[in-house]
Amino acid sequence: MSESQKPLCYDAIGSIIESMSINKRVEIYLKCPTIRKLERRVPLYIEHLEFDDYRIKLDDFEYKVLHLNVEQGIQDINTFGTECVEMDSVLTPGDIDFAYYITKIWMQSCLVLRPDGTYRYGDEIEGDQGPRDHWTQVTITTPAGKTFQRTPYDRPLFHAMKHLGTLFFANRESPIKVGFLDIKTGVTIRLPVDVKFKVNHILVNFIMSYYAYLTEQILDPESIPFKRVTYSNLEDLDHSYVRNAKEHVYDDNCQIRPSLEPLGEHRNLIIIVRENPTTLHHYLSIVHSWVENGKEIGCRLQMECPLEITRDAMFNTLQNEYPQEEVNTKWECVGCVFAEPKWEVQYCYRITYGNSESRSVRGRNSEETEMLKEY
């Protein structure tokens, strides 16, 4: 074997693996048993990790599990061949149930009292034959398209989710680094025992204290304080996750919040307003009241525009509402977000008002930033 044909050394293989995405690493893990231990030893970084109902998203790859019959995909089925929701409440070691109360309410709403005093689910057919030709399907969605993997449906779907969680996260020798962690409301995540995530940014759509309690077993202590926390309950403002974060983002979720007063003085806060015609002037008036009362504004207020509202229309609204000199001199820390209609996807960039010499404009990349500066 010539010098150029020598196989890579152990350390070199590890360096190559570390530069790969998790999806490529899993593919190699399955195809090359001889380097499985090395793959688990090399630190793993995931930019975007999302858990949803029978779905895991790892960066730009999505893995979704469903039961497939002849016509459509549903969740688990029982011996009557009908959907069976009680399987969602079955937990195995390592699982975290964010859906307990939601699942319980849903199950109770489906129960129907039989004449003999027992209960059945509303769509069960007494004495019907068992399921026929049913499959468990995993749909893998990538930027290149979709692929499908099927096996006969012989056990509840949570076993498939547990298999995926184990395949991705089990036996890692160091905490898995995550840029952004999004756990959807009302889901049960299936994880191996002792997995740890070191997270920079969390998105919380429910009560922060409940979230902190449930995630305590999977968050690496070095995650706290977080670099960024996004939340939508004003009651969470004093929670340690929010209070100690380097930056926290309050997302109003399209709701009018008249009590934004306590938010104005937080210097590490961004307020995101999901703009619509009824809320734009409402939030502008709140910020204007902060300015008129001589308060030192520490937060940034971001307003998200629907695509049909142009950038010029937003500027005209601001200029008509408040004198330009007032905006320049007093709104030093207040920003607004605009959506550009000509882009295929809605993206909001931020313009922070200060004096004209130090105005800050930021786009998705350097090319867009330069384009916006010329506007």
mmCIF file of C-alpha atoms in Angstrom:
data_model
loop_
_atom_site.group_PDB
_atom_site.id
_atom_site.type_symbol
_atom_site.label_atom_id
_atom_site.label_comp_id
_atom_site.label_asym_id
_atom_site.label_seq_id
_atom_site.Cartn_x
_atom_site.Cartn_y
_atom_site.Cartn_z
ATOM 1 C CA MET A 1 0.000 0.000 0.000
ATOM 2 C CA SER A 2 1.435 3.373 -1.028
ATOM 3 C CA GLU A 3 1.782 6.315 1.353
ATOM 4 C CA SER A 4 -1.251 8.071 -0.193
ATOM 5 C CA GLN A 5 -3.394 4.949 0.196
ATOM 6 C CA LYS A 6 -2.902 4.447 3.920
ATOM 7 C CA PRO A 7 -6.173 4.379 5.850
ATOM 8 C CA LEU A 8 -7.058 7.299 8.069
ATOM 9 C CA CYS A 9 -5.868 7.085 11.631
ATOM 10 C CA TYR A 10 -8.314 6.885 14.521
ATOM 11 C CA ASP A 11 -8.033 10.576 15.435
ATOM 12 C CA ALA A 12 -8.467 11.703 11.836
ATOM 13 C CA ILE A 13 -11.661 9.677 11.478
ATOM 14 C CA GLY A 14 -12.955 11.278 14.674
ATOM 15 C CA SER A 15 -12.267 14.771 13.292
ATOM 16 C CA ILE A 16 -14.170 13.950 10.106
ATOM 17 C CA ILE A 17 -17.117 12.565 12.065
ATOM 18 C CA GLU A 18 -17.267 15.684 14.250
ATOM 19 C CA SER A 19 -17.660 17.877 11.155
ATOM 20 C CA MET A 20 -20.651 15.868 9.898
ATOM 21 C CA SER A 21 -24.320 16.554 10.548
ATOM 22 C CA ILE A 22 -26.134 14.254 12.951
ATOM 23 C CA ASN A 23 -28.107 12.736 10.089
ATOM 24 C CA LYS A 24 -24.951 11.747 8.195
ATOM 25 C CA ARG A 25 -23.414 10.462 11.427
ATOM 26 C CA VAL A 26 -26.406 8.210 12.062
ATOM 27 C CA GLU A 27 -26.168 6.875 8.520
ATOM 28 C CA ILE A 28 -22.497 5.992 9.038
ATOM 29 C CA TYR A 29 -23.292 4.552 12.474
ATOM 30 C CA LEU A 30 -25.735 2.101 10.886
ATOM 31 C CA LYS A 31 -23.486 1.122 7.974
ATOM 32 C CA CYS A 32 -20.108 0.917 9.739
ATOM 33 C CA PRO A 33 -20.308 -1.097 12.979
ATOM 34 C CA THR A 34 -16.529 -0.870 13.480
ATOM 35 C CA ILE A 35 -16.632 2.876 14.217
ATOM 36 C CA ARG A 36 -19.815 2.989 16.284
ATOM 37 C CA LYS A 37 -17.985 3.460 19.577
ATOM 38 C CA LEU A 38 -15.916 6.258 18.054
ATOM 39 C CA GLU A 39 -19.018 8.008 16.701
ATOM 40 C CA ARG A 40 -20.593 7.998 20.175
ATOM 41 C CA ARG A 41 -17.379 9.338 21.704
ATOM 42 C CA VAL A 42 -17.069 12.314 19.324
ATOM 43 C CA PRO A 43 -18.992 15.418 20.569
ATOM 44 C CA LEU A 44 -22.281 16.083 18.766
ATOM 45 C CA TYR A 45 -23.784 19.477 17.892
ATOM 46 C CA ILE A 46 -27.360 20.026 16.648
ATOM 47 C CA GLU A 47 -28.297 23.529 15.527
ATOM 48 C CA HIS A 48 -32.080 22.987 15.658
ATOM 49 C CA LEU A 49 -33.732 20.206 17.685
ATOM 50 C CA GLU A 50 -37.518 19.970 17.682
ATOM 51 C CA PHE A 51 -39.837 17.458 19.343
ATOM 52 C CA ASP A 52 -43.456 17.217 18.224
ATOM 53 C CA ASP A 53 -46.194 14.596 18.302
ATOM 54 C CA TYR A 54 -44.538 11.480 16.816
ATOM 55 C CA ARG A 55 -42.013 13.713 15.066
ATOM 56 C CA ILE A 56 -38.364 14.664 15.603
ATOM 57 C CA LYS A 57 -36.614 17.372 13.598
ATOM 58 C CA LEU A 58 -32.817 17.421 13.542
ATOM 59 C CA ASP A 59 -31.619 20.526 11.707
ATOM 60 C CA ASP A 60 -33.117 20.195 8.209
ATOM 61 C CA PHE A 61 -34.098 16.507 8.535
ATOM 62 C CA GLU A 62 -37.498 15.463 9.886
ATOM 63 C CA TYR A 63 -38.456 11.973 11.078
ATOM 64 C CA LYS A 64 -42.169 11.280 11.493
ATOM 65 C CA VAL A 65 -43.755 8.031 12.691
ATOM 66 C CA LEU A 66 -47.335 7.021 11.931
ATOM 67 C CA HIS A 67 -49.530 3.981 11.588
ATOM 68 C CA LEU A 68 -50.464 3.471 7.966
ATOM 69 C CA ASN A 69 -53.564 1.702 6.737
ATOM 70 C CA VAL A 70 -54.935 1.477 3.225
ATOM 71 C CA GLU A 71 -55.993 5.130 2.934
ATOM 72 C CA GLN A 72 -54.412 7.318 5.585
ATOM 73 C CA GLY A 73 -52.050 7.651 8.512
ATOM 74 C CA ILE A 74 -53.342 7.659 12.084
ATOM 75 C CA GLN A 75 -51.972 6.891 15.523
ATOM 76 C CA ASP A 76 -52.160 3.575 17.385
ATOM 77 C CA ILE A 77 -54.987 1.103 16.815
ATOM 78 C CA ASN A 78 -56.618 -1.391 19.141
ATOM 79 C CA THR A 79 -58.004 -4.889 18.562
ATOM 80 C CA PHE A 80 -61.062 -3.398 16.852
ATOM 81 C CA GLY A 81 -58.906 -1.648 14.251
ATOM 82 C CA THR A 82 -59.772 1.831 15.520
ATOM 83 C CA GLU A 83 -57.597 4.625 16.847
ATOM 84 C CA CYS A 84 -56.387 4.080 20.390
ATOM 85 C CA VAL A 85 -55.134 7.186 22.223
ATOM 86 C CA GLU A 86 -54.363 5.577 25.582
ATOM 87 C CA MET A 87 -51.024 4.336 24.212
ATOM 88 C CA ASP A 88 -49.752 7.934 24.415
ATOM 89 C CA SER A 89 -49.732 7.719 28.207
ATOM 90 C CA VAL A 90 -47.445 4.662 28.351
ATOM 91 C CA LEU A 91 -44.005 5.774 29.575
ATOM 92 C CA THR A 92 -40.690 3.949 29.503
ATOM 93 C CA PRO A 93 -37.477 4.919 31.364
ATOM 94 C CA GLY A 94 -36.094 8.171 29.950
ATOM 95 C CA ASP A 95 -39.415 9.426 28.542
ATOM 96 C CA ILE A 96 -40.780 12.856 29.495
ATOM 97 C CA ASP A 97 -44.518 13.489 29.370
ATOM 98 C CA PHE A 98 -45.434 17.060 28.438
ATOM 99 C CA ALA A 99 -48.899 15.826 27.469
ATOM 100 C CA TYR A 100 -50.292 14.194 30.608
ATOM 101 C CA TYR A 101 -53.196 16.544 31.234
ATOM 102 C CA ILE A 102 -53.994 17.064 27.561
ATOM 103 C CA THR A 103 -53.992 13.313 26.872
ATOM 104 C CA LYS A 104 -56.127 12.643 29.938
ATOM 105 C CA ILE A 105 -58.760 15.186 28.885
ATOM 106 C CA TRP A 106 -58.774 13.829 25.314
ATOM 107 C CA MET A 107 -59.180 10.237 26.483
ATOM 108 C CA GLN A 108 -62.050 11.184 28.783
ATOM 109 C CA SER A 109 -63.807 12.995 25.945
ATOM 110 C CA CYS A 110 -63.604 9.841 23.787
ATOM 111 C CA LEU A 111 -65.027 7.434 26.347
ATOM 112 C CA VAL A 112 -68.587 6.207 25.869
ATOM 113 C CA LEU A 113 -70.535 4.373 28.582
ATOM 114 C CA ARG A 114 -71.689 0.900 27.541
ATOM 115 C CA PRO A 115 -75.039 -0.506 28.736
ATOM 116 C CA ASP A 116 -73.173 -2.936 30.993
ATOM 117 C CA GLY A 117 -71.477 -0.069 32.844
ATOM 118 C CA THR A 118 -68.076 -0.394 31.160
ATOM 119 C CA TYR A 119 -66.539 2.136 28.789
ATOM 120 C CA ARG A 120 -65.434 2.069 25.187
ATOM 121 C CA TYR A 121 -63.951 4.630 22.821
ATOM 122 C CA GLY A 122 -66.476 6.458 20.721
ATOM 123 C CA ASP A 123 -65.515 4.979 17.357
ATOM 124 C CA GLU A 124 -64.984 1.354 18.424
ATOM 125 C CA ILE A 125 -67.031 -1.231 16.591
ATOM 126 C CA GLU A 126 -68.005 -4.083 18.879
ATOM 127 C CA GLY A 127 -66.997 -7.492 17.522
ATOM 128 C CA ASP A 128 -65.247 -6.104 14.460
ATOM 129 C CA GLN A 129 -62.356 -8.025 12.964
ATOM 130 C CA GLY A 130 -58.808 -7.142 13.912
ATOM 131 C CA PRO A 131 -56.636 -4.816 11.815
ATOM 132 C CA ARG A 132 -55.591 -5.998 8.355
ATOM 133 C CA ASP A 133 -52.568 -4.903 6.315
ATOM 134 C CA HIS A 134 -51.443 -2.226 8.711
ATOM 135 C CA TRP A 135 -47.945 -0.783 8.820
ATOM 136 C CA THR A 136 -45.706 1.363 10.926
ATOM 137 C CA GLN A 137 -44.199 3.968 8.628
ATOM 138 C CA VAL A 138 -41.309 6.358 9.197
ATOM 139 C CA THR A 139 -41.345 9.342 6.846
ATOM 140 C CA ILE A 140 -37.966 11.045 6.470
ATOM 141 C CA THR A 141 -38.189 14.548 5.015
ATOM 142 C CA THR A 142 -34.995 16.195 3.756
ATOM 143 C CA PRO A 143 -34.253 19.189 1.510
ATOM 144 C CA ALA A 144 -33.994 16.685 -1.341
ATOM 145 C CA GLY A 145 -37.452 15.174 -0.768
ATOM 146 C CA LYS A 146 -39.131 12.389 1.198
ATOM 147 C CA THR A 147 -38.309 8.743 1.758
ATOM 148 C CA PHE A 148 -40.433 6.110 3.493
ATOM 149 C CA GLN A 149 -39.632 3.046 5.561
ATOM 150 C CA ARG A 150 -42.324 0.526 6.540
ATOM 151 C CA THR A 151 -42.556 -2.454 8.833
ATOM 152 C CA PRO A 152 -45.642 -4.493 9.797
ATOM 153 C CA TYR A 153 -47.609 -2.830 12.572
ATOM 154 C CA ASP A 154 -47.113 -5.224 15.493
ATOM 155 C CA ARG A 155 -46.631 -2.902 18.474
ATOM 156 C CA PRO A 156 -47.614 0.619 19.599
ATOM 157 C CA LEU A 157 -45.981 3.541 17.829
ATOM 158 C CA PHE A 158 -44.116 4.788 20.872
ATOM 159 C CA HIS A 159 -41.714 1.856 20.405
ATOM 160 C CA ALA A 160 -40.702 3.319 17.034
ATOM 161 C CA MET A 161 -40.212 6.764 18.576
ATOM 162 C CA LYS A 162 -38.158 5.209 21.356
ATOM 163 C CA HIS A 163 -36.010 3.474 18.753
ATOM 164 C CA LEU A 164 -35.350 6.777 16.977
ATOM 165 C CA GLY A 165 -34.511 8.553 20.229
ATOM 166 C CA THR A 166 -32.091 5.779 21.160
ATOM 167 C CA LEU A 167 -30.512 5.758 17.704
ATOM 168 C CA PHE A 168 -29.866 9.504 17.770
ATOM 169 C CA PHE A 169 -28.966 10.184 21.388
ATOM 170 C CA ALA A 170 -28.051 7.032 23.357
ATOM 171 C CA ASN A 171 -24.591 6.315 24.824
ATOM 172 C CA ARG A 172 -23.108 9.723 24.034
ATOM 173 C CA GLU A 173 -20.024 10.225 26.177
ATOM 174 C CA SER A 174 -20.493 14.005 26.412
ATOM 175 C CA PRO A 175 -23.592 16.241 26.569
ATOM 176 C CA ILE A 176 -25.209 16.875 23.192
ATOM 177 C CA LYS A 177 -24.804 20.546 22.275
ATOM 178 C CA VAL A 178 -28.011 22.128 20.951
ATOM 179 C CA GLY A 179 -28.318 25.610 19.484
ATOM 180 C CA PHE A 180 -32.122 25.830 19.664
ATOM 181 C CA LEU A 181 -34.469 23.441 21.514
ATOM 182 C CA ASP A 182 -38.190 23.512 20.701
ATOM 183 C CA ILE A 183 -40.497 21.097 22.549
ATOM 184 C CA LYS A 184 -44.049 21.504 21.286
ATOM 185 C CA THR A 185 -46.972 21.756 23.676
ATOM 186 C CA GLY A 186 -48.678 18.516 24.647
ATOM 187 C CA VAL A 187 -46.175 15.912 23.444
ATOM 188 C CA THR A 188 -44.373 12.973 25.012
ATOM 189 C CA ILE A 189 -40.712 12.791 24.057
ATOM 190 C CA ARG A 190 -39.088 9.353 23.989
ATOM 191 C CA LEU A 191 -35.450 9.465 25.057
ATOM 192 C CA PRO A 192 -32.824 7.028 26.315
ATOM 193 C CA VAL A 193 -31.892 7.111 29.981
ATOM 194 C CA ASP A 194 -29.220 9.603 31.093
ATOM 195 C CA VAL A 195 -29.148 11.671 27.890
ATOM 196 C CA LYS A 196 -28.038 15.274 28.472
ATOM 197 C CA PHE A 197 -28.481 18.341 26.264
ATOM 198 C CA LYS A 198 -26.386 21.475 26.614
ATOM 199 C CA VAL A 199 -28.723 24.117 25.168
ATOM 200 C CA ASN A 200 -28.158 27.745 24.151
ATOM 201 C CA HIS A 201 -31.730 28.812 23.294
ATOM 202 C CA ILE A 202 -35.036 27.341 24.509
ATOM 203 C CA LEU A 203 -38.562 28.071 23.298
ATOM 204 C CA VAL A 204 -41.254 27.609 25.966
ATOM 205 C CA ASN A 205 -44.942 27.690 25.008
ATOM 206 C CA PHE A 206 -46.349 26.804 28.426
ATOM 207 C CA ILE A 207 -45.693 27.520 32.104
ATOM 208 C CA MET A 208 -41.974 28.015 32.677
ATOM 209 C CA SER A 209 -41.879 26.363 36.103
ATOM 210 C CA TYR A 210 -43.540 23.223 34.686
ATOM 211 C CA TYR A 211 -41.086 23.207 31.774
ATOM 212 C CA ALA A 212 -38.119 23.566 34.147
ATOM 213 C CA TYR A 213 -39.370 20.694 36.292
ATOM 214 C CA LEU A 214 -39.862 18.334 33.348
ATOM 215 C CA THR A 215 -36.581 19.130 31.594
ATOM 216 C CA GLU A 216 -34.393 19.004 34.693
ATOM 217 C CA GLN A 217 -33.372 15.405 33.973
ATOM 218 C CA ILE A 218 -32.204 16.117 30.400
ATOM 219 C CA LEU A 219 -30.635 19.594 30.622
ATOM 220 C CA ASP A 220 -26.929 19.746 31.308
ATOM 221 C CA PRO A 221 -26.299 22.097 34.273
ATOM 222 C CA GLU A 222 -23.895 24.120 32.122
ATOM 223 C CA SER A 223 -26.856 25.162 29.939
ATOM 224 C CA ILE A 224 -27.962 27.538 32.687
ATOM 225 C CA PRO A 225 -27.993 30.476 32.403
ATOM 226 C CA PHE A 226 -29.278 30.156 28.843
ATOM 227 C CA LYS A 227 -28.030 32.489 26.155
ATOM 228 C CA ARG A 228 -31.617 33.092 25.036
ATOM 229 C CA VAL A 229 -35.086 32.154 26.316
ATOM 230 C CA THR A 230 -38.249 32.714 24.261
ATOM 231 C CA TYR A 231 -41.563 32.649 26.150
ATOM 232 C CA SER A 232 -45.146 33.943 25.871
ATOM 233 C CA ASN A 233 -46.388 34.234 29.472
ATOM 234 C CA LEU A 234 -45.730 37.502 31.276
ATOM 235 C CA GLU A 235 -45.992 35.572 34.543
ATOM 236 C CA ASP A 236 -42.671 33.919 33.673
ATOM 237 C CA LEU A 237 -40.768 37.202 33.730
ATOM 238 C CA ASP A 238 -39.444 36.538 37.240
ATOM 239 C CA HIS A 239 -38.531 32.890 36.672
ATOM 240 C CA SER A 240 -34.803 32.230 37.024
ATOM 241 C CA TYR A 241 -34.581 30.839 33.476
ATOM 242 C CA VAL A 242 -35.830 34.190 32.145
ATOM 243 C CA ARG A 243 -34.286 36.508 34.703
ATOM 244 C CA ASN A 244 -30.765 35.094 34.334
ATOM 245 C CA ALA A 245 -30.738 34.573 30.556
ATOM 246 C CA LYS A 246 -28.290 36.644 28.557
ATOM 247 C CA GLU A 247 -31.226 37.620 26.350
ATOM 248 C CA HIS A 248 -34.908 36.785 26.678
ATOM 249 C CA VAL A 249 -37.606 37.170 24.058
ATOM 250 C CA TYR A 250 -41.244 37.796 24.922
ATOM 251 C CA ASP A 251 -43.500 36.640 22.068
ATOM 252 C CA ASP A 252 -47.043 37.953 22.408
ATOM 253 C CA ASN A 253 -48.484 35.219 20.108
ATOM 254 C CA CYS A 254 -50.918 37.658 18.467
ATOM 255 C CA GLN A 255 -52.525 38.630 21.761
ATOM 256 C CA ILE A 256 -53.029 42.233 22.859
ATOM 257 C CA ARG A 257 -51.136 42.710 26.103
ATOM 258 C CA PRO A 258 -52.000 45.988 27.853
ATOM 259 C CA SER A 259 -49.634 45.252 30.729
ATOM 260 C CA LEU A 260 -46.264 45.531 28.988
ATOM 261 C CA GLU A 261 -45.140 48.184 31.454
ATOM 262 C CA PRO A 262 -42.870 45.858 33.494
ATOM 263 C CA LEU A 263 -41.048 44.785 30.341
ATOM 264 C CA GLY A 264 -39.788 48.187 29.302
ATOM 265 C CA GLU A 265 -36.877 48.405 31.719
ATOM 266 C CA HIS A 266 -35.309 45.035 30.907
ATOM 267 C CA ARG A 267 -32.136 45.633 28.934
ATOM 268 C CA ASN A 268 -31.728 42.028 27.828
ATOM 269 C CA LEU A 269 -35.278 41.724 26.473
ATOM 270 C CA ILE A 270 -36.711 41.623 22.970
ATOM 271 C CA ILE A 271 -40.502 41.917 22.617
ATOM 272 C CA ILE A 272 -41.881 40.321 19.446
ATOM 273 C CA VAL A 273 -45.274 41.626 18.356
ATOM 274 C CA ARG A 274 -47.207 39.551 15.823
ATOM 275 C CA GLU A 275 -48.586 42.570 14.027
ATOM 276 C CA ASN A 276 -52.091 42.905 12.645
ATOM 277 C CA PRO A 277 -54.206 46.030 11.967
ATOM 278 C CA THR A 278 -55.723 46.037 15.463
ATOM 279 C CA THR A 279 -52.465 45.743 17.382
ATOM 280 C CA LEU A 280 -50.002 47.960 15.513
ATOM 281 C CA HIS A 281 -51.215 51.283 16.904
ATOM 282 C CA HIS A 282 -51.846 49.662 20.270
ATOM 283 C CA TYR A 283 -48.210 48.731 20.706
ATOM 284 C CA LEU A 284 -46.956 51.986 19.255
ATOM 285 C CA SER A 285 -49.014 53.827 21.846
ATOM 286 C CA ILE A 286 -47.509 51.708 24.633
ATOM 287 C CA VAL A 287 -43.973 52.539 23.546
ATOM 288 C CA HIS A 288 -44.917 56.183 23.057
ATOM 289 C CA SER A 289 -46.197 56.293 26.634
ATOM 290 C CA TRP A 290 -42.858 54.931 27.840
ATOM 291 C CA VAL A 291 -41.083 57.726 25.985
ATOM 292 C CA GLU A 292 -43.496 60.445 27.123
ATOM 293 C CA ASN A 293 -43.084 59.405 30.751
ATOM 294 C CA GLY A 294 -39.339 59.827 30.473
ATOM 295 C CA LYS A 295 -38.572 56.172 31.108
ATOM 296 C CA GLU A 296 -35.248 54.746 30.105
ATOM 297 C CA ILE A 297 -36.196 52.040 27.639
ATOM 298 C CA GLY A 298 -33.956 49.023 27.805
ATOM 299 C CA CYS A 299 -35.832 46.507 25.646
ATOM 300 C CA ARG A 300 -36.177 46.245 21.882
ATOM 301 C CA LEU A 301 -39.701 46.143 20.481
ATOM 302 C CA GLN A 302 -39.943 44.144 17.268
ATOM 303 C CA MET A 303 -43.068 44.364 15.130
ATOM 304 C CA GLU A 304 -43.707 41.651 12.583
ATOM 305 C CA CYS A 305 -45.639 42.758 9.514
ATOM 306 C CA PRO A 306 -47.805 40.587 7.275
ATOM 307 C CA LEU A 307 -46.521 40.322 3.728
ATOM 308 C CA GLU A 308 -49.219 42.584 2.309
ATOM 309 C CA ILE A 309 -47.896 45.544 4.312
ATOM 310 C CA THR A 310 -44.917 47.053 2.537
ATOM 311 C CA ARG A 311 -41.854 48.542 4.129
ATOM 312 C CA ASP A 312 -42.809 52.017 2.856
ATOM 313 C CA ALA A 313 -46.238 51.734 4.481
ATOM 314 C CA MET A 314 -44.655 50.897 7.814
ATOM 315 C CA PHE A 315 -42.253 53.830 7.639
ATOM 316 C CA ASN A 316 -45.120 56.152 6.722
ATOM 317 C CA THR A 317 -47.117 54.908 9.713
ATOM 318 C CA LEU A 318 -44.255 55.682 12.067
ATOM 319 C CA GLN A 319 -43.541 59.078 10.551
ATOM 320 C CA ASN A 320 -47.200 60.095 10.634
ATOM 321 C CA GLU A 321 -47.636 58.863 14.201
ATOM 322 C CA TYR A 322 -44.576 60.552 15.707
ATOM 323 C CA PRO A 323 -42.265 63.377 14.604
ATOM 324 C CA GLN A 324 -39.016 62.179 13.050
ATOM 325 C CA GLU A 325 -36.888 64.124 15.521
ATOM 326 C CA GLU A 326 -38.688 62.379 18.396
ATOM 327 C CA VAL A 327 -37.963 58.984 16.933
ATOM 328 C CA ASN A 328 -34.293 59.792 16.416
ATOM 329 C CA THR A 329 -33.646 61.325 19.818
ATOM 330 C CA LYS A 330 -35.854 59.337 22.162
ATOM 331 C CA TRP A 331 -36.344 55.934 20.594
ATOM 332 C CA GLU A 332 -32.715 55.037 20.874
ATOM 333 C CA CYS A 333 -33.393 51.461 22.050
ATOM 334 C CA VAL A 334 -36.668 50.785 20.237
ATOM 335 C CA GLY A 335 -36.756 48.725 17.065
ATOM 336 C CA CYS A 336 -39.343 47.656 14.532
ATOM 337 C CA VAL A 337 -39.374 44.605 12.295
ATOM 338 C CA PHE A 338 -40.490 44.623 8.682
ATOM 339 C CA ALA A 339 -41.242 41.811 6.255
ATOM 340 C CA GLU A 340 -40.169 42.189 2.650
ATOM 341 C CA PRO A 341 -42.961 41.041 0.271
ATOM 342 C CA LYS A 342 -40.678 40.111 -2.626
ATOM 343 C CA TRP A 343 -38.961 37.293 -0.739
ATOM 344 C CA GLU A 344 -40.538 33.881 -1.097
ATOM 345 C CA VAL A 345 -40.523 33.241 2.639
ATOM 346 C CA GLN A 346 -41.463 35.813 5.212
ATOM 347 C CA TYR A 347 -38.328 37.005 6.960
ATOM 348 C CA CYS A 348 -38.228 39.875 9.402
ATOM 349 C CA TYR A 349 -35.212 42.098 9.628
ATOM 350 C CA ARG A 350 -34.750 44.668 12.367
ATOM 351 C CA ILE A 351 -34.100 48.400 12.107
ATOM 352 C CA THR A 352 -33.121 49.972 15.407
ATOM 353 C CA TYR A 353 -33.826 53.678 15.634
ATOM 354 C CA GLY A 354 -31.035 55.966 16.721
ATOM 355 C CA ASN A 355 -29.482 58.966 15.036
ATOM 356 C CA SER A 356 -29.090 58.714 11.305
ATOM 357 C CA GLU A 357 -25.318 58.152 11.542
ATOM 358 C CA SER A 358 -25.599 55.049 13.730
ATOM 359 C CA ARG A 359 -28.718 53.407 12.423
ATOM 360 C CA SER A 360 -28.366 49.622 12.523
ATOM 361 C CA VAL A 361 -29.744 47.516 9.686
ATOM 362 C CA ARG A 362 -29.482 43.719 9.647
ATOM 363 C CA GLY A 363 -30.566 41.163 7.068
ATOM 364 C CA ARG A 364 -30.334 37.401 6.779
ATOM 365 C CA ASN A 365 -26.822 37.586 5.349
ATOM 366 C CA SER A 366 -24.166 40.136 4.414
ATOM 367 C CA GLU A 367 -25.587 40.628 0.910
ATOM 368 C CA GLU A 368 -29.060 41.473 2.227
ATOM 369 C CA THR A 369 -27.587 43.728 4.897
ATOM 370 C CA GLU A 370 -25.751 45.787 2.271
ATOM 371 C CA MET A 371 -28.900 45.946 0.146
ATOM 372 C CA LEU A 372 -30.933 47.231 3.080
ATOM 373 C CA LYS A 373 -28.327 49.853 3.944
ATOM 374 C CA GLU A 374 -28.791 51.309 0.476
ATOM 375 C CA TYR A 375 -32.538 51.654 0.986
#
